[in-house]
XYZ file of C-alpha atoms in Angstrom:
547
model
C 0.044 -32.527 8.200
C 0.994 -34.413 5.684
C 2.259 -32.255 3.280
C 4.196 -34.412 0.453
C 5.333 -33.472 -3.303
C 6.746 -36.471 -3.894
C 7.223 -39.724 -2.712
C 5.460 -39.408 0.476
C 7.048 -35.894 0.618
C 6.334 -31.963 1.888
C 5.163 -32.398 5.538
C 4.224 -29.902 8.302
C 4.473 -29.981 11.996
C 2.071 -29.066 14.941
C -1.877 -28.230 14.338
C -0.530 -25.222 11.959
C -2.103 -22.378 14.077
C 0.442 -19.533 14.221
C 0.260 -15.714 14.512
C 1.614 -13.662 11.476
C -0.136 -10.355 10.052
C 0.802 -9.102 6.639
C -0.095 -5.852 5.017
C -1.535 -6.835 1.120
C -3.079 -4.701 -1.581
C -6.363 -3.205 -1.900
C -7.010 -0.366 -4.232
C -8.369 -1.408 -7.620
C -4.939 -0.669 -9.651
C -3.132 -1.059 -7.005
C 0.356 -3.030 -6.236
C 0.466 -4.839 -2.308
C 0.903 -1.299 0.037
C 4.873 -1.599 1.391
C 5.453 -1.529 4.614
C 7.067 1.568 6.470
C 9.337 1.755 9.167
C 12.111 -0.444 10.244
C 11.715 -4.504 10.391
C 7.894 -6.175 10.431
C 8.272 -7.441 13.883
C 7.224 -4.623 16.344
C 4.621 -4.040 13.165
C 3.672 -7.577 13.174
C 2.739 -7.441 17.307
C 1.553 -3.792 16.592
C -0.892 -4.800 14.444
C -2.442 -8.462 16.178
C -3.138 -6.027 19.076
C -4.907 -3.926 17.066
C -7.003 -6.852 15.293
C -7.107 -8.474 18.854
C -8.912 -5.023 20.198
C -11.684 -5.386 17.615
C -11.831 -9.332 18.524
C -15.178 -8.196 20.931
C -16.676 -5.964 17.704
C -16.769 -9.010 15.336
C -18.027 -11.243 17.976
C -21.197 -9.269 19.030
C -21.762 -8.910 14.941
C -21.729 -12.290 14.819
C -23.874 -13.063 18.181
C -21.352 -15.469 19.659
C -22.198 -16.410 22.977
C -20.267 -15.409 26.649
C -18.663 -18.793 26.640
C -17.154 -18.141 23.264
C -14.336 -15.805 21.882
C -12.187 -14.876 19.299
C -7.827 -14.725 19.640
C -6.399 -12.903 16.699
C -4.245 -14.632 14.646
C -3.697 -12.535 11.085
C -4.216 -9.082 10.283
C -4.140 -7.613 6.851
C -4.419 -3.576 6.397
C -5.584 -2.353 3.116
C -3.615 0.883 1.543
C -7.470 2.272 1.896
C -7.263 1.593 5.352
C -9.987 -1.303 5.357
C -9.033 -4.042 7.999
C -8.737 -7.654 7.373
C -8.853 -9.381 10.203
C -8.508 -13.022 11.054
C -9.186 -15.128 13.972
C -9.386 -18.785 15.761
C -12.621 -18.943 18.414
C -12.651 -20.418 21.251
C -15.174 -21.581 23.506
C -14.798 -22.166 27.319
C -11.385 -22.113 26.755
C -11.312 -25.109 23.961
C -9.478 -24.671 21.029
C -12.702 -24.974 18.186
C -11.502 -26.782 15.653
C -13.299 -25.268 12.118
C -14.257 -22.289 14.177
C -11.514 -19.699 12.620
C -12.850 -16.994 10.003
C -11.752 -13.519 8.309
C -13.693 -10.114 9.476
C -13.963 -7.641 7.117
C -14.604 -4.118 8.553
C -14.639 -0.591 6.671
C -12.579 2.310 7.643
C -14.725 3.765 10.327
C -14.066 0.229 12.420
C -17.905 -1.353 11.350
C -18.074 -5.077 10.247
C -19.489 -5.693 6.885
C -19.153 -8.753 5.888
C -17.356 -12.248 7.614
C -15.910 -15.316 5.883
C -16.148 -18.626 7.787
C -15.226 -21.394 8.532
C -18.343 -22.904 9.182
C -21.608 -21.364 10.192
C -22.581 -24.014 13.248
C -23.471 -22.744 16.309
C -21.196 -23.384 19.391
C -23.385 -24.255 22.246
C -22.314 -27.707 24.730
C -24.502 -28.553 27.346
C -21.477 -30.150 28.798
C -18.117 -30.109 29.120
C -16.858 -32.833 30.655
C -15.332 -35.486 28.398
C -17.156 -38.754 28.872
C -13.792 -41.041 27.890
C -10.927 -39.813 30.310
C -7.864 -38.996 28.556
C -5.699 -41.592 29.212
C -8.201 -43.662 27.046
C -8.799 -41.379 24.748
C -4.508 -41.453 24.563
C -5.319 -44.854 24.046
C -7.783 -45.054 21.591
C -5.812 -42.931 19.296
C -2.800 -45.175 19.805
C -4.999 -47.855 18.895
C -6.221 -46.280 15.587
C -2.735 -45.452 14.942
C -1.333 -48.961 15.300
C -4.340 -50.556 12.779
C -2.241 -48.406 10.054
C 1.827 -49.931 10.861
C 2.115 -51.561 7.990
C 0.098 -50.762 5.706
C 0.117 -47.829 3.056
C -2.323 -45.169 1.986
C -0.901 -43.680 -0.438
C 0.195 -46.004 -3.063
C 3.615 -43.423 -3.262
C 4.283 -43.499 0.423
C 6.353 -46.452 2.333
C 4.050 -47.860 5.043
C 4.114 -47.213 8.840
C 6.689 -49.308 10.984
C 5.914 -48.192 14.637
C 4.513 -45.681 16.749
C 7.078 -44.166 19.116
C 4.856 -42.357 21.343
C 2.312 -41.007 22.098
C 1.316 -37.588 23.503
C -1.373 -36.185 26.075
C -4.099 -35.946 24.788
C -6.091 -32.132 24.105
C -9.812 -31.196 24.709
C -11.391 -29.338 22.295
C -14.932 -28.676 20.178
C -15.096 -30.098 17.253
C -16.809 -28.454 14.460
C -15.778 -28.789 11.139
C -18.656 -31.114 10.170
C -21.968 -32.461 12.188
C -22.906 -31.219 15.083
C -20.320 -29.384 17.057
C -19.262 -31.467 19.774
C -16.499 -32.280 22.862
C -13.607 -33.874 21.649
C -9.668 -35.102 22.088
C -7.020 -33.609 19.823
C -3.845 -36.317 20.372
C -0.587 -36.438 18.123
C 0.708 -40.128 17.756
C 4.357 -40.047 16.595
C 5.834 -42.676 14.958
C 8.744 -43.434 11.447
C 7.792 -45.268 8.145
C 10.040 -47.664 6.589
C 11.992 -45.250 4.810
C 13.035 -43.760 7.319
C 10.499 -40.802 7.569
C 9.223 -39.345 10.982
C 5.604 -39.745 11.202
C 2.892 -37.682 13.350
C -0.836 -38.662 13.407
C -2.952 -35.942 14.358
C -6.337 -37.639 15.684
C -9.639 -36.027 16.994
C -12.089 -38.012 18.941
C -15.153 -38.093 19.907
C -14.958 -37.093 23.862
C -17.774 -39.363 24.661
C -17.433 -42.272 22.416
C -14.023 -42.481 21.186
C -15.421 -42.188 17.600
C -12.051 -40.925 15.118
C -13.701 -37.809 13.493
C -10.716 -36.716 11.806
C -6.940 -37.610 11.372
C -3.948 -35.961 9.074
C -0.597 -36.897 8.984
C 1.584 -33.756 10.101
C 5.555 -33.995 10.807
C 6.854 -33.780 13.392
C 28.523 -12.265 12.461
C 28.415 -10.091 8.827
C 26.944 -10.510 5.705
C 29.891 -11.400 2.665
C 28.975 -12.200 -1.199
C 30.138 -16.030 -1.854
C 29.902 -17.629 -5.219
C 28.448 -21.649 -5.163
C 27.361 -24.080 -7.963
C 24.612 -26.368 -7.363
C 23.021 -29.550 -8.566
C 20.239 -28.250 -10.008
C 20.489 -23.759 -9.960
C 23.847 -23.876 -11.217
C 26.146 -21.024 -10.770
C 24.726 -18.443 -8.435
C 26.123 -15.735 -5.628
C 25.384 -16.491 -1.922
C 24.724 -14.069 0.608
C 27.184 -15.611 3.740
C 27.714 -14.881 7.181
C 32.068 -14.819 7.870
C 32.790 -14.688 11.369
C 36.308 -13.527 11.173
C 37.505 -16.931 11.240
C 35.404 -18.910 8.368
C 32.543 -18.368 6.515
C 28.722 -20.028 7.233
C 26.107 -21.002 4.823
C 24.061 -18.792 6.967
C 22.526 -15.049 5.442
C 22.537 -12.478 8.141
C 20.321 -10.880 5.416
C 17.827 -12.268 5.349
C 16.745 -13.533 8.676
C 19.764 -15.823 9.034
C 18.489 -18.400 6.639
C 20.425 -21.618 6.814
C 21.740 -24.588 5.549
C 23.135 -27.312 7.415
C 23.523 -30.879 6.584
C 22.233 -34.103 8.188
C 25.119 -36.819 7.068
C 22.675 -39.349 6.281
C 20.791 -38.617 10.572
C 17.360 -38.410 10.632
C 16.561 -36.237 13.564
C 18.514 -32.986 14.620
C 19.292 -29.891 13.330
C 22.630 -31.322 11.095
C 25.645 -29.265 11.211
C 25.854 -25.946 9.523
C 28.066 -25.568 6.583
C 31.312 -23.664 6.364
C 33.994 -22.672 4.462
C 37.509 -21.320 4.401
C 37.128 -19.600 0.706
C 33.233 -19.185 0.422
C 33.298 -20.839 -2.728
C 30.436 -23.906 -2.484
C 30.165 -26.766 -3.812
C 30.916 -27.691 -7.569
C 28.332 -28.899 -9.392
C 28.255 -32.517 -8.241
C 26.038 -34.383 -6.331
C 29.284 -36.051 -4.429
C 29.963 -33.136 -3.363
C 28.340 -32.457 0.486
C 28.218 -28.228 -0.588
C 26.409 -28.787 -3.964
C 23.435 -29.369 -2.445
C 23.456 -27.518 0.585
C 24.201 -24.502 -2.510
C 20.684 -25.417 -3.971
C 18.820 -25.451 -0.783
C 20.255 -22.147 0.440
C 20.117 -20.486 -2.946
C 15.801 -22.510 -2.969
C 15.224 -20.108 0.535
C 16.712 -17.203 -0.520
C 14.818 -16.954 -3.732
C 11.247 -17.661 -1.871
C 12.381 -15.750 0.331
C 13.012 -13.019 -2.424
C 9.850 -13.346 -3.876
C 7.574 -13.372 -1.072
C 8.869 -10.079 -0.177
C 9.743 -8.230 -3.189
C 6.327 -9.652 -4.825
C 3.526 -8.538 -0.985
C 6.633 -7.607 1.167
C 5.938 -10.721 3.250
C 9.513 -10.877 5.437
C 9.542 -14.578 5.382
C 7.557 -17.579 5.743
C 5.748 -16.191 8.709
C 6.342 -12.641 8.103
C 8.453 -12.456 11.377
C 11.637 -11.442 9.458
C 13.166 -15.353 10.467
C 14.339 -17.033 8.295
C 13.913 -20.915 8.305
C 16.552 -23.749 8.571
C 17.199 -26.085 5.851
C 18.526 -29.637 6.071
C 20.553 -31.403 3.452
C 21.125 -35.228 2.997
C 18.412 -36.999 5.415
C 18.668 -40.451 5.628
C 20.043 -42.630 2.730
C 18.578 -42.842 -0.667
C 16.045 -40.778 0.688
C 13.344 -39.899 -2.425
C 11.692 -37.285 -0.223
C 11.401 -33.755 0.713
C 9.488 -32.369 3.010
C 8.616 -28.455 5.203
C 7.924 -29.033 9.060
C 6.263 -26.245 11.279
C 7.690 -28.013 14.416
C 10.927 -26.946 13.504
C 10.302 -24.797 10.979
C 12.623 -25.852 8.412
C 12.978 -27.648 5.556
C 14.551 -31.313 4.546
C 15.371 -32.942 1.982
C 16.975 -36.196 0.784
C 19.259 -37.808 -1.410
C 17.421 -39.843 -3.926
C 18.030 -42.638 -5.472
C 21.882 -43.883 -4.829
C 21.730 -40.673 -2.707
C 23.002 -39.151 -6.048
C 19.429 -37.135 -7.107
C 19.313 -34.297 -4.461
C 15.538 -33.008 -3.769
C 17.038 -29.511 -3.962
C 15.548 -27.960 -6.990
C 14.354 -24.599 -7.035
C 10.943 -25.066 -8.061
C 10.491 -27.676 -4.692
C 12.366 -25.714 -2.151
C 9.242 -23.182 -3.349
C 6.215 -25.010 -2.967
C 7.331 -26.878 0.303
C 8.534 -23.888 2.591
C 4.635 -22.059 0.591
C 3.068 -24.965 2.611
C 4.745 -22.926 5.790
C 2.793 -19.253 4.029
C -0.336 -21.142 3.659
C -0.599 -22.779 7.567
C 0.566 -19.442 8.983
C -2.451 -17.316 6.645
C -5.700 -19.244 5.904
C -4.499 -22.539 7.676
C -5.937 -25.104 4.884
C -7.495 -27.927 6.102
C -5.316 -30.808 4.018
C -8.169 -33.043 2.989
C -10.892 -33.219 0.691
C -11.185 -29.630 -1.411
C -9.107 -27.862 0.658
C -6.321 -30.259 0.640
C -6.319 -29.949 -2.925
C -5.982 -25.823 -2.978
C -3.508 -26.366 -0.066
C -0.674 -28.405 -2.667
C -2.309 -25.896 -5.033
C -0.891 -23.022 -3.837
C 2.168 -24.616 -3.301
C 2.808 -25.537 -6.366
C 1.341 -22.303 -7.597
C 4.327 -20.023 -5.899
C 6.858 -22.820 -6.300
C 6.304 -21.978 -10.085
C 6.797 -18.052 -9.350
C 9.942 -19.138 -7.110
C 11.292 -20.809 -10.490
C 9.989 -17.431 -12.437
C 11.324 -14.891 -10.360
C 14.276 -16.268 -9.620
C 15.249 -16.676 -13.676
C 18.108 -18.905 -13.458
C 20.097 -20.117 -16.935
C 20.272 -23.982 -15.443
C 16.126 -23.944 -14.490
C 14.445 -21.569 -16.513
C 10.657 -20.640 -15.530
C 7.996 -22.953 -16.691
C 5.023 -24.823 -15.454
C 6.292 -27.835 -14.778
C 6.427 -28.763 -11.295
C 9.683 -31.265 -10.106
C 10.927 -31.435 -13.575
C 13.853 -31.006 -11.842
C 14.086 -34.086 -9.976
C 13.738 -36.313 -12.337
C 11.300 -38.189 -9.866
C 9.658 -40.547 -12.757
C 12.967 -41.640 -13.915
C 11.892 -40.875 -17.629
C 12.815 -37.079 -17.317
C 8.848 -36.018 -17.111
C 7.617 -34.008 -14.151
C 5.466 -34.629 -11.347
C 3.132 -32.802 -12.789
C 1.837 -29.843 -15.464
C -0.036 -27.046 -14.864
C -1.131 -26.212 -18.351
C -3.063 -30.316 -18.381
C -2.758 -32.089 -15.574
C -4.341 -34.896 -16.719
C -0.853 -35.622 -18.900
C 0.514 -37.255 -14.881
C -1.806 -40.190 -15.424
C -3.791 -39.155 -12.285
C -4.969 -35.198 -11.943
C -7.441 -33.650 -12.302
C -8.069 -30.781 -15.486
C -11.527 -29.632 -13.527
C -14.250 -30.115 -11.130
C -16.607 -32.616 -10.669
C -18.709 -33.622 -7.062
C -16.215 -36.778 -6.023
C -13.485 -34.435 -6.633
C -12.271 -33.937 -2.778
C -12.575 -37.938 -2.505
C -9.190 -37.886 -4.756
C -5.595 -37.409 -3.190
C -4.814 -34.292 -2.747
C -1.881 -33.928 -5.151
C -4.035 -34.503 -7.799
C -7.245 -32.467 -7.018
C -4.944 -29.156 -6.849
C -5.106 -29.722 -10.603
C -7.683 -28.456 -11.088
C -6.486 -24.818 -9.425
C -3.305 -25.251 -10.770
C -5.292 -25.793 -14.273
C -6.635 -22.574 -13.190
C -4.026 -20.848 -12.377
C -2.391 -21.597 -15.447
C -5.678 -20.340 -17.063
C -5.135 -17.023 -15.654
C -1.794 -16.373 -16.337
C -1.173 -17.727 -20.106
C -4.911 -18.509 -21.701
C -5.955 -21.434 -23.385
C -5.239 -23.072 -26.200
C -0.989 -24.746 -28.004
C 1.798 -22.217 -27.341
C 5.638 -22.067 -26.887
C 6.765 -19.959 -23.264
C 9.845 -19.897 -22.464
C 10.992 -22.827 -24.765
C 8.878 -24.984 -23.320
C 5.467 -25.911 -25.602
C 1.917 -26.795 -23.596
C -1.625 -26.827 -25.007
C -4.122 -25.394 -22.565
C -7.661 -26.955 -22.820
C -10.751 -25.629 -21.508
C -13.911 -28.159 -19.759
C -16.949 -25.573 -21.620
C -14.917 -25.025 -24.792
C -14.526 -21.305 -24.325
C -11.108 -19.266 -25.198
C -9.760 -17.596 -22.226
C -7.210 -14.878 -22.708
C -4.505 -15.161 -19.726
C -3.767 -11.819 -17.541
C 0.379 -13.015 -16.678
C 0.872 -14.497 -13.704
C 2.203 -12.301 -11.787
C -1.380 -10.742 -11.593
C -2.841 -14.086 -10.874
C -0.128 -14.710 -7.931
C -1.193 -11.507 -6.926
C -5.041 -12.562 -7.160
C -4.342 -15.786 -5.523
C -2.344 -14.406 -2.666
C -4.961 -12.147 -1.428
C -7.304 -14.949 -1.802
C -5.564 -17.011 0.370
C -4.191 -14.229 2.586
C -7.448 -12.074 3.281
C -10.408 -14.591 1.990
C -9.578 -18.085 2.360
C -10.996 -20.191 5.512
C -9.321 -23.559 6.917
C -12.790 -25.350 4.751
C -12.356 -23.696 1.534
C -13.202 -25.499 -1.246
C -13.563 -24.975 -5.018
C -16.316 -23.025 -4.979
C -15.278 -20.712 -2.216
C -12.064 -20.394 -3.964
C -13.539 -18.586 -7.144
C -15.589 -16.285 -4.562
C -12.737 -15.248 -2.731
C -10.713 -14.776 -6.369
C -13.135 -12.973 -7.478
C -13.241 -11.065 -4.717
C -9.400 -10.621 -5.003
C -9.345 -9.324 -8.276
C -12.179 -6.681 -7.757
C -10.086 -5.454 -4.791
C -6.680 -5.457 -7.112
C -7.946 -4.481 -10.034
C -11.618 -3.202 -10.331
C -15.195 -4.932 -10.077
C -15.484 -4.563 -14.266
C -11.672 -5.190 -15.159
C -10.745 -7.222 -17.307
C -8.491 -8.896 -14.339
C -11.993 -9.685 -12.627
C -13.574 -10.947 -15.956
C -10.675 -13.150 -16.804
C -10.980 -14.634 -13.104
C -14.757 -16.145 -13.468
C -13.938 -17.284 -16.980
C -11.168 -19.417 -16.001
C -12.914 -21.430 -13.053
C -15.542 -21.786 -15.694
C -13.090 -23.080 -18.499
C -12.188 -25.707 -15.466
C -15.795 -26.293 -14.427
C -15.886 -24.466 -10.702
């Protein structure tokens, strides 16, 4: 699933189906409940087992047929004890694309409500594909082959070649139209700029018609110091082996950074150092970008842990790998689920690495979204996916509070991708970038997700800071409203808490803007009460962007 922040950037891998369980807040005026006990690995397994034990109860409440089964993906337990259980669905053992749902259970274990990606009933008379698997693979390959040399997005290099096709997997397609038997096939390739590409296609198992297609991409602790290109002078927790220091943080799940040296594959070479002093702030020093990347990964870890008690991207206590110096003149950065790694290019002339802290937070949040709501990366849900990364990338930047990169509501302002000092995106008035949308309209789902995300970005800014002209942390903003209303913000911390709860408790893979309004209102009610100022401001901010 393509996840780009900049010129074809932000990439994700696999089908984005993983198991992650976290605790969340539940009572009015309460912050997310802390996790007690030793690490989250045991708790995660225990909670997943608990969620799975409720699968029959939820299936019965939904009236699912005997051929259907629910597989636990995620669980949030409120401080009150109420449960919010996220499931994927199977039909006769086949994954149902569009079958995901979140069941909300009362304290006594009864299902009170369910949020479903689609309401369609799955009932297939025949599970024998008319198209053989080999033919399906050729059809998928042919569909991707037809795009070689074409540029779908103006800021993305064309597909150069196909390198391989995986074995088609039978699934049930239920995301749109009548449910039908289908194949899911991954066709791998490479773009002209060297970026890996993996096209995930769903094709009708009876006709070969392409139903959907999207791109996905494939010791002991010590205290050191570093100077990055973007983060400036920072403190780093590193690993001492007894003879050398490694750019690896054993206190944060072994979050680590390696160099690719211009390569485009593999895990790279872990950075090591003799004196635990890293980089000099210049892009010409290979360690400087590594300092940025390591600090960005750690800051993202700390933000999610301190704000929501989430231990890592998957909430399993495992830190991610960051890879720097990808390719040559690569103006890009991307997250990949398949390698559980974050990758950065060195930018134009190999002198402008894309290792800014909001880029780090943005990209790694794609991994959080993949392990929670799994928002489909197209249409309005794709815009919400991108906005979620902008929102939490921004929050990571504010949380880090760096002198070299103060918090703001500008996206990618440090990397100067436009060459004129302007940021990639603006949250107060998204249309200032020339393409993003300030408010919702009926065709916004047909716009590139990086521009349709403007609706949610604008909502988040209004919810946080309110409308009108103001200067915040030295930056001037002037946020309009589509209905001429005046919105008074509730602060970014509360706004982010509402968005996180909505993402992890109520969003599904197909959530659109209308459903996002409902979900965030539920989240605000859970956290602050249905008659609270926070709840009323969520409603007002959505109305201000025409949702």
